Amino acid sequence: MKFAIQVNEGPFTHQASDTAYQFTKAALENGHEIFRVFFYHDGVNNGTYFGVPPIDDRNVQQQWSELAEKHDLDLVVCVAAAQRRGIMDEDESKRHGKGTSNIAPGFRISGLGQLIEAGIQADRLLVFGD
Amino acid sequence: MSDTKTFVYMNRKAPYGTVYALESLEVVLIGAAFEQNVKLVFMDDGVYQLTKNQDTDGIGMKNFSKTYSALGDYDVNQIYVCEQSLKDRGLTLDDLQELTYEDEDDDWAEKSSIHLVSRDQIAEIVGSADVLLNF
Amino acid sequence: MSTLHTVNKSPFERNSLDSCLSVAAEGATVLLIEDAVGGALQNTAVASTVSDAMGKGVKFAVLGEDLRARGLSAERVIDGISVVDYAGFVQLACDHDNVQNWL
């Protein structure tokens, strides 16, 4: 089965991203396909590379990045939500004269159309949020 | 993409206190370009999104309520408002802004996009969905 | 046509479970996750609400990982509610036609 996953909350304040990660991992381990993980609202904060949680806590961003590398996942951060919250790749950063980018490995920035497309292409869409 | 799916947007949160209502509306507007079958449900505190006379000057936030009246132009005209949720909040249909569309199958007659529905009808709408978007 | 509903809010704080149950049809499954797992236990203020819904043909499941994380034993779960793991969650999503996440 082909799943699309939407994550509406950032790491640490809500469990949403953790639950989405565990679901995604379990789906992959059981032979399912993840068409895309779309990060929206504060969920875009999962894609910042600048988070440094304490060593005895999980690193939510790193978990996603590693899962993406292992399974060639498509992790998409909504551009409009990301701009509001200061998540930028190099192109966006240059365009807005910010001097540095902070998007984490394995994540890419794109538009809301990617969420709609995921809904169309996937067999099931699950939303994790507050 | 030739296949058409039924997208149901479940709106259950009030505007302004959190960003969900605004950013949901942005998805609806972008999604309209994909020519899918789109239904919007407003229940629980989501009914507050549609009140008329919203004035955000005092809170320093953008008033996005007028955008709802543009939905008809995007062929988003299946808007379902939970009657019980309105009643629970002491509101009636008169407290909501009028949302209309022009029906191309009826000589472009102007019609209301809003339908008051029961929880049973919402259950049917949920059952009819291929994709349920929650914010 | 059947729907998997997920609820992640405590029924003692928010109305998500009530809203969910007002819409969940016969044949649907309600999966309690995150802070909603307390709603799956016996002898709570919402236990009769859950039992009534089960009587109407709505099935219930609860995520075991979230129960254990909160120090709640699976033995205290209402009879008839199945305790699933994340793989079980995935399977429930496969077994239903669509998923409604009550956020």
CSV table of C-alpha atoms in Angstrom, one decimal:
chain,number,residue,atom,x,y,z
A,1,MET,CA,0.0,0.0,0.0
A,2,LYS,CA,1.1,3.5,-0.8
A,3,PHE,CA,0.9,6.1,2.1
A,4,ALA,CA,1.2,9.8,2.2
A,5,ILE,CA,2.0,11.4,5.6
A,6,GLN,CA,1.3,15.0,6.7
A,7,VAL,CA,3.0,16.4,9.8
A,8,ASN,CA,1.5,19.5,11.2
A,9,GLU,CA,3.6,20.1,14.3
A,10,GLY,CA,7.3,20.7,15.0
A,11,PRO,CA,9.5,18.5,17.1
A,12,PHE,CA,9.5,18.3,20.9
A,13,THR,CA,6.4,20.4,21.9
A,14,HIS,CA,4.0,17.8,20.4
A,15,GLN,CA,4.3,14.1,20.0
A,16,ALA,CA,2.9,14.4,16.4
A,17,SER,CA,6.2,14.2,14.6
A,18,ASP,CA,7.4,11.2,16.7
A,19,THR,CA,4.2,9.3,16.1
A,20,ALA,CA,4.4,10.1,12.3
A,21,TYR,CA,8.0,8.9,12.3
A,22,GLN,CA,7.1,5.6,14.1
A,23,PHE,CA,4.2,5.1,11.8
A,24,THR,CA,6.3,5.7,8.7
A,25,LYS,CA,9.1,3.4,10.0
A,26,ALA,CA,6.6,0.6,10.7
A,27,ALA,CA,5.0,1.0,7.3
A,28,LEU,CA,8.4,0.7,5.6
A,29,GLU,CA,9.4,-2.2,7.7
A,30,ASN,CA,6.2,-4.0,6.7
A,31,GLY,CA,6.8,-3.6,3.0
A,32,HIS,CA,4.6,-0.5,2.3
A,33,GLU,CA,5.6,2.5,0.2
A,34,ILE,CA,5.7,6.0,1.5
A,35,PHE,CA,4.9,8.3,-1.4
A,36,ARG,CA,5.8,11.5,0.5
A,37,VAL,CA,6.0,13.0,3.9
A,38,PHE,CA,4.7,16.6,3.8
A,39,PHE,CA,5.6,19.0,6.6
A,40,TYR,CA,3.1,21.9,7.1
A,41,HIS,CA,2.3,24.5,9.8
A,42,ASP,CA,4.9,24.3,12.6
A,43,GLY,CA,5.8,20.9,11.1
A,44,VAL,CA,8.3,22.7,8.9
A,45,ASN,CA,10.5,23.0,12.0
A,46,ASN,CA,11.2,19.3,11.8
A,47,GLY,CA,13.4,20.3,8.8
A,48,THR,CA,15.8,22.7,10.5
A,49,TYR,CA,19.4,21.4,10.8
A,50,PHE,CA,20.2,23.7,13.7
A,51,GLY,CA,18.4,21.8,16.5
A,52,VAL,CA,20.8,20.4,19.1
A,53,PRO,CA,18.8,18.4,21.6
A,54,PRO,CA,20.5,17.0,24.7
A,55,ILE,CA,22.5,13.9,24.0
A,56,ASP,CA,20.1,11.7,26.0
A,57,ASP,CA,17.1,12.8,24.0
A,58,ARG,CA,16.1,11.7,20.5
A,59,ASN,CA,17.0,14.1,17.6
A,60,VAL,CA,13.7,14.2,15.7
A,61,GLN,CA,15.2,15.9,12.6
A,62,GLN,CA,18.1,13.4,12.5
A,63,GLN,CA,15.7,10.5,12.7
A,64,TRP,CA,13.8,11.7,9.7
A,65,SER,CA,17.0,12.5,7.8
A,66,GLU,CA,18.4,9.0,8.4
A,67,LEU,CA,15.1,7.3,7.5
A,68,ALA,CA,15.0,9.4,4.3
A,69,GLU,CA,18.5,8.3,3.4
A,70,LYS,CA,17.9,4.6,4.1
A,71,HIS,CA,14.6,4.4,2.2
A,72,ASP,CA,15.0,7.3,-0.3
A,73,LEU,CA,12.0,9.1,1.3
A,74,ASP,CA,10.6,12.3,-0.2
A,75,LEU,CA,10.5,14.8,2.8
A,76,VAL,CA,8.9,18.0,1.6
A,77,VAL,CA,8.7,21.2,3.7
A,78,CYS,CA,6.0,23.6,2.6
A,79,VAL,CA,7.6,26.7,1.2
A,80,ALA,CA,5.0,29.3,2.5
A,81,ALA,CA,5.0,27.8,6.0
A,82,ALA,CA,8.8,27.5,5.9
A,83,GLN,CA,9.3,31.1,4.9
A,84,ARG,CA,7.1,32.3,7.8
A,85,ARG,CA,9.1,30.3,10.2
A,86,GLY,CA,12.7,30.8,8.9
A,87,ILE,CA,13.4,27.4,7.3
A,88,MET,CA,15.4,28.0,4.2
A,89,ASP,CA,17.5,26.1,1.6
A,90,GLU,CA,20.4,27.8,-0.1
A,91,ASP,CA,18.3,29.2,-3.0
A,92,GLU,CA,15.6,30.6,-0.7
A,93,SER,CA,18.3,32.0,1.6
A,94,LYS,CA,20.0,33.8,-1.3
A,95,ARG,CA,16.8,35.1,-2.7
A,96,HIS,CA,15.9,36.7,0.7
A,97,GLY,CA,19.4,37.9,1.5
A,98,LYS,CA,19.7,35.8,4.6
A,99,GLY,CA,23.3,34.6,4.1
A,100,THR,CA,22.8,31.1,5.5
A,101,SER,CA,20.6,28.2,5.0
A,102,ASN,CA,19.3,25.7,7.6
A,103,ILE,CA,17.4,22.9,5.9
A,104,ALA,CA,18.4,19.5,7.1
A,105,PRO,CA,19.8,16.7,4.9
A,106,GLY,CA,17.1,14.7,3.1
A,107,PHE,CA,14.5,17.5,3.3
A,108,ARG,CA,13.5,19.7,0.3
A,109,ILE,CA,11.3,22.8,0.1
A,110,SER,CA,8.4,22.9,-2.3
A,111,GLY,CA,4.8,24.1,-2.6
A,112,LEU,CA,1.4,23.0,-1.2
A,113,GLY,CA,0.6,21.4,-4.5
A,114,GLN,CA,2.9,18.6,-3.3
A,115,LEU,CA,0.5,17.8,-0.6
A,116,ILE,CA,-2.5,17.7,-2.9
A,117,GLU,CA,-0.5,15.5,-5.3
A,118,ALA,CA,0.4,13.2,-2.4
A,119,GLY,CA,-3.4,12.9,-1.6
A,120,ILE,CA,-4.1,12.0,-5.2
A,121,GLN,CA,-1.3,9.5,-5.7
A,122,ALA,CA,-1.3,7.7,-2.4
A,123,ASP,CA,-3.8,5.0,-1.3
A,124,ARG,CA,-4.1,6.5,2.2
A,125,LEU,CA,-3.2,9.9,3.6
A,126,LEU,CA,-2.6,10.2,7.4
A,127,VAL,CA,-2.3,13.5,9.2
A,128,PHE,CA,-0.3,13.9,12.4
A,129,GLY,CA,-0.8,17.0,14.4
A,130,ASP,CA,-2.0,18.6,17.6
B,1,MET,CA,-3.3,13.3,-13.4
B,2,SER,CA,-6.6,12.2,-14.7
B,3,ASP,CA,-8.1,10.5,-11.7
B,4,THR,CA,-10.5,12.6,-9.6
B,5,LYS,CA,-10.7,12.0,-5.9
B,6,THR,CA,-13.0,13.5,-3.2
B,7,PHE,CA,-11.0,15.7,-0.9
B,8,VAL,CA,-12.7,16.5,2.4
B,9,TYR,CA,-11.3,19.3,4.5
B,10,MET,CA,-12.3,19.0,8.1
B,11,ASN,CA,-12.1,22.4,9.8
B,12,ARG,CA,-12.6,22.2,13.6
B,13,LYS,CA,-10.5,25.1,15.0
B,14,ALA,CA,-11.3,28.7,15.5
B,15,PRO,CA,-9.4,31.4,13.5
B,16,TYR,CA,-6.6,33.6,14.9
B,17,GLY,CA,-6.0,31.7,18.2
B,18,THR,CA,-4.0,29.2,16.1
B,19,VAL,CA,-2.8,29.4,12.5
B,20,TYR,CA,-4.6,26.2,11.3
B,21,ALA,CA,-7.6,28.0,9.8
B,22,LEU,CA,-5.5,30.3,7.7
B,23,GLU,CA,-3.1,27.7,6.5
B,24,SER,CA,-5.9,25.3,5.7
B,25,LEU,CA,-7.6,27.9,3.5
B,26,GLU,CA,-4.3,28.2,1.7
B,27,VAL,CA,-4.3,24.5,0.9
B,28,VAL,CA,-7.9,24.7,-0.3
B,29,LEU,CA,-7.0,27.5,-2.7
B,30,ILE,CA,-3.9,25.8,-4.1
B,31,GLY,CA,-5.8,22.5,-4.2
B,32,ALA,CA,-8.6,24.0,-6.3
B,33,ALA,CA,-6.2,24.1,-9.3
B,34,PHE,CA,-6.0,20.3,-9.2
B,35,GLU,CA,-9.7,20.0,-10.2
B,36,GLN,CA,-10.6,17.4,-7.6
B,37,ASN,CA,-14.0,17.0,-5.9
B,38,VAL,CA,-13.7,19.3,-2.9
B,39,LYS,CA,-15.9,19.4,0.2
B,40,LEU,CA,-15.3,21.6,3.2
B,41,VAL,CA,-16.7,20.7,6.6
B,42,PHE,CA,-16.9,23.2,9.4
B,43,MET,CA,-17.7,21.6,12.8
B,44,ASP,CA,-16.9,22.3,16.4
B,45,ASP,CA,-14.9,25.6,16.7
B,46,GLY,CA,-14.4,25.5,13.0
B,47,VAL,CA,-17.8,27.2,12.6
B,48,TYR,CA,-16.2,30.4,14.0
B,49,GLN,CA,-14.1,30.6,10.8
B,50,LEU,CA,-17.1,31.7,8.8
B,51,THR,CA,-18.6,34.4,11.1
B,52,LYS,CA,-19.3,37.7,9.4
B,53,ASN,CA,-18.1,41.1,10.6
B,54,GLN,CA,-14.7,39.8,11.7
B,55,ASP,CA,-12.5,42.8,12.7
B,56,THR,CA,-8.9,41.9,13.5
B,57,ASP,CA,-7.6,45.5,13.7
B,58,GLY,CA,-7.4,45.3,17.4
B,59,ILE,CA,-5.2,42.1,17.5
B,60,GLY,CA,-2.8,43.2,14.8
B,61,MET,CA,-3.4,40.1,12.6
B,62,LYS,CA,-4.5,39.8,9.0
B,63,ASN,CA,-8.2,39.4,8.5
B,64,PHE,CA,-8.5,36.5,6.1
B,65,SER,CA,-12.2,35.9,6.5
B,66,LYS,CA,-13.0,37.7,3.2
B,67,THR,CA,-11.1,35.0,1.3
B,68,TYR,CA,-13.9,32.5,2.1
B,69,SER,CA,-16.2,34.4,-0.2
B,70,ALA,CA,-13.8,33.9,-3.1
B,71,LEU,CA,-14.1,30.1,-2.8
B,72,GLY,CA,-17.1,30.0,-5.2
B,73,ASP,CA,-14.9,31.5,-7.9
B,74,TYR,CA,-12.5,28.6,-7.4
B,75,ASP,CA,-15.4,26.0,-7.9
B,76,VAL,CA,-15.2,25.2,-4.2
B,77,ASN,CA,-18.9,25.3,-3.5
B,78,GLN,CA,-19.7,22.3,-1.3
B,79,ILE,CA,-19.5,23.8,2.1
B,80,TYR,CA,-21.0,21.9,5.0
B,81,VAL,CA,-21.6,23.5,8.4
B,82,CYS,CA,-22.5,21.4,11.4
B,83,GLU,CA,-25.8,22.6,12.7
B,84,GLN,CA,-25.2,21.2,16.2
B,85,SER,CA,-21.9,23.0,16.5
B,86,LEU,CA,-23.5,26.3,15.6
B,87,LYS,CA,-26.3,25.7,18.1
B,88,ASP,CA,-23.8,24.7,20.9
B,89,ARG,CA,-22.1,28.1,20.4
B,90,GLY,CA,-25.3,30.1,20.4
B,91,LEU,CA,-24.9,30.9,16.7
B,92,THR,CA,-27.3,30.6,13.7
B,93,LEU,CA,-26.8,30.7,9.9
B,94,ASP,CA,-27.4,34.5,10.1
B,95,ASP,CA,-24.2,34.9,12.0
B,96,LEU,CA,-22.2,33.5,9.1
B,97,GLN,CA,-21.1,35.3,6.0
B,98,GLU,CA,-23.0,34.4,2.8
B,99,LEU,CA,-20.9,32.2,0.5
B,100,THR,CA,-22.2,31.8,-3.0
B,101,TYR,CA,-21.3,30.5,-6.4
B,102,GLU,CA,-22.6,30.7,-9.9
B,103,ASP,CA,-24.1,27.4,-11.1
B,104,GLU,CA,-23.0,26.8,-14.6
B,105,ASP,CA,-25.6,24.1,-15.0
B,106,ASP,CA,-28.4,26.4,-14.1
B,107,ASP,CA,-27.8,29.5,-16.3
B,108,TRP,CA,-25.2,30.8,-13.9
B,109,ALA,CA,-27.8,31.4,-11.1
B,110,GLU,CA,-26.2,32.6,-7.9
B,111,LYS,CA,-26.6,29.9,-5.2
B,112,SER,CA,-25.5,29.5,-1.6
B,113,SER,CA,-22.5,27.2,-1.1
B,114,ILE,CA,-23.4,26.6,2.5
B,115,HIS,CA,-25.4,23.6,3.6
B,116,LEU,CA,-26.4,23.1,7.2
B,117,VAL,CA,-25.8,19.4,8.1
B,118,SER,CA,-26.4,17.0,10.9
B,119,ARG,CA,-23.7,14.8,12.4
B,120,ASP,CA,-25.2,11.9,10.5
B,121,GLN,CA,-24.7,13.8,7.3
B,122,ILE,CA,-21.1,14.6,8.3
B,123,ALA,CA,-20.6,10.9,8.8
B,124,GLU,CA,-21.8,10.4,5.2
B,125,ILE,CA,-19.4,13.1,3.9
B,126,VAL,CA,-16.5,11.5,5.8
B,127,GLY,CA,-17.5,8.1,4.3
B,128,SER,CA,-17.5,9.6,0.8
B,129,ALA,CA,-13.9,10.9,1.1
B,130,ASP,CA,-10.9,9.5,-0.6
B,131,VAL,CA,-8.7,12.0,1.2
B,132,LEU,CA,-9.4,13.6,4.6
B,133,LEU,CA,-7.3,16.7,5.4
B,134,ASN,CA,-7.2,17.8,9.0
B,135,PHE,CA,-5.3,20.8,10.4
C,1,MET,CA,-16.8,1.7,3.0
C,2,SER,CA,-15.3,2.0,6.5
C,3,THR,CA,-13.2,4.7,8.1
C,4,LEU,CA,-10.3,4.4,10.5
C,5,HIS,CA,-10.6,7.3,13.0
C,6,THR,CA,-7.6,8.3,15.1
C,7,VAL,CA,-8.0,10.4,18.3
C,8,ASN,CA,-4.9,11.8,20.0
C,9,LYS,CA,-6.5,14.2,22.6
C,10,SER,CA,-7.3,13.3,26.2
C,11,PRO,CA,-11.1,12.9,26.4
C,12,PHE,CA,-10.9,14.5,29.8
C,13,GLU,CA,-9.6,17.7,28.4
C,14,ARG,CA,-10.9,18.0,24.8
C,15,ASN,CA,-14.0,17.0,22.8
C,16,SER,CA,-12.2,15.2,20.0
C,17,LEU,CA,-13.5,11.8,21.1
C,18,ASP,CA,-17.1,13.0,21.4
C,19,SER,CA,-16.9,14.6,18.0
C,20,CYS,CA,-15.3,11.5,16.5
C,21,LEU,CA,-18.0,9.2,18.0
C,22,SER,CA,-20.8,11.5,16.8
C,23,VAL,CA,-19.6,10.8,13.2
C,24,ALA,CA,-18.1,7.3,13.5
C,25,ALA,CA,-20.3,4.8,11.7
C,26,GLU,CA,-20.9,1.1,12.2
C,27,GLY,CA,-17.9,-0.8,11.0
C,28,ALA,CA,-15.5,2.1,11.7
C,29,THR,CA,-12.5,1.7,14.0
C,30,VAL,CA,-11.5,4.3,16.5
C,31,LEU,CA,-7.8,4.1,17.3
C,32,LEU,CA,-6.7,6.0,20.5
C,33,ILE,CA,-3.2,7.3,20.4
C,34,GLU,CA,-0.9,9.7,22.2
C,35,ASP,CA,-2.9,11.6,25.0
C,36,ALA,CA,-6.2,9.8,24.1
C,37,VAL,CA,-5.1,6.4,25.4
C,38,GLY,CA,-6.6,7.1,28.8
C,39,GLY,CA,-10.0,6.8,27.2
C,40,ALA,CA,-9.4,3.1,26.6
C,41,LEU,CA,-9.3,2.2,30.3
C,42,GLN,CA,-12.0,0.7,32.6
C,43,ASN,CA,-13.7,2.7,35.3
C,44,THR,CA,-13.1,6.1,33.8
C,45,ALA,CA,-15.6,9.0,33.3
C,46,VAL,CA,-15.8,8.2,29.6
C,47,ALA,CA,-15.9,4.4,29.8
C,48,SER,CA,-19.6,4.2,29.3
C,49,THR,CA,-19.4,6.5,26.3
C,50,VAL,CA,-16.8,4.1,24.8
C,51,SER,CA,-18.9,1.0,25.6
C,52,ASP,CA,-22.0,2.6,24.2
C,53,ALA,CA,-20.2,3.2,20.9
C,54,MET,CA,-18.9,-0.4,20.9
C,55,GLY,CA,-22.5,-1.5,21.3
C,56,LYS,CA,-23.4,0.4,18.2
C,57,GLY,CA,-20.8,-1.5,16.1
C,58,VAL,CA,-17.8,0.8,16.3
C,59,LYS,CA,-14.6,-1.0,17.0
C,60,PHE,CA,-11.9,0.4,19.3
C,61,ALA,CA,-8.1,0.0,19.4
C,62,VAL,CA,-5.4,1.6,21.5
C,63,LEU,CA,-1.7,2.1,20.8
C,64,GLY,CA,0.2,0.0,23.3
C,65,GLU,CA,3.4,2.0,23.0
C,66,ASP,CA,1.5,5.1,24.1
C,67,LEU,CA,-0.2,3.3,27.0
C,68,ARG,CA,3.1,1.9,28.3
C,69,ALA,CA,4.8,5.3,28.0
C,70,ARG,CA,2.1,6.7,30.3
C,71,GLY,CA,2.5,3.9,32.9
C,72,LEU,CA,-0.9,2.4,32.0
C,73,SER,CA,-1.2,-1.3,31.8
C,74,ALA,CA,-2.9,-3.1,28.9
C,75,GLU,CA,-4.7,-5.2,31.6
C,76,ARG,CA,-6.8,-2.1,32.5
C,77,VAL,CA,-8.1,-1.7,29.0
C,78,ILE,CA,-11.8,-2.2,28.5
C,79,ASP,CA,-12.7,-5.7,27.3
C,80,GLY,CA,-13.1,-5.8,23.5
C,81,ILE,CA,-10.6,-3.0,22.8
C,82,SER,CA,-7.6,-4.3,21.0
C,83,VAL,CA,-4.1,-3.2,21.9
C,84,VAL,CA,-2.0,-2.7,18.8
C,85,ASP,CA,1.6,-1.6,18.1
C,86,TYR,CA,2.7,0.7,15.3
C,87,ALA,CA,2.7,-2.1,12.8
C,88,GLY,CA,-0.9,-2.8,13.9
C,89,PHE,CA,-1.7,0.9,13.3
C,90,VAL,CA,-0.3,0.6,9.8
C,91,GLN,CA,-2.4,-2.5,9.3
C,92,LEU,CA,-5.6,-0.8,10.5
C,93,ALA,CA,-5.0,2.0,8.0
C,94,CYS,CA,-4.7,-0.6,5.2
C,95,ASP,CA,-7.8,-2.5,6.4
C,96,HIS,CA,-10.1,0.6,6.2
C,97,ASP,CA,-11.0,2.7,3.1
C,98,ASN,CA,-9.9,6.1,4.5
C,99,VAL,CA,-8.5,7.7,7.6
C,100,GLN,CA,-9.9,10.6,9.6
C,101,ASN,CA,-7.4,12.0,12.1
C,102,TRP,CA,-9.3,14.1,14.7
C,103,LEU,CA,-6.7,16.7,15.5
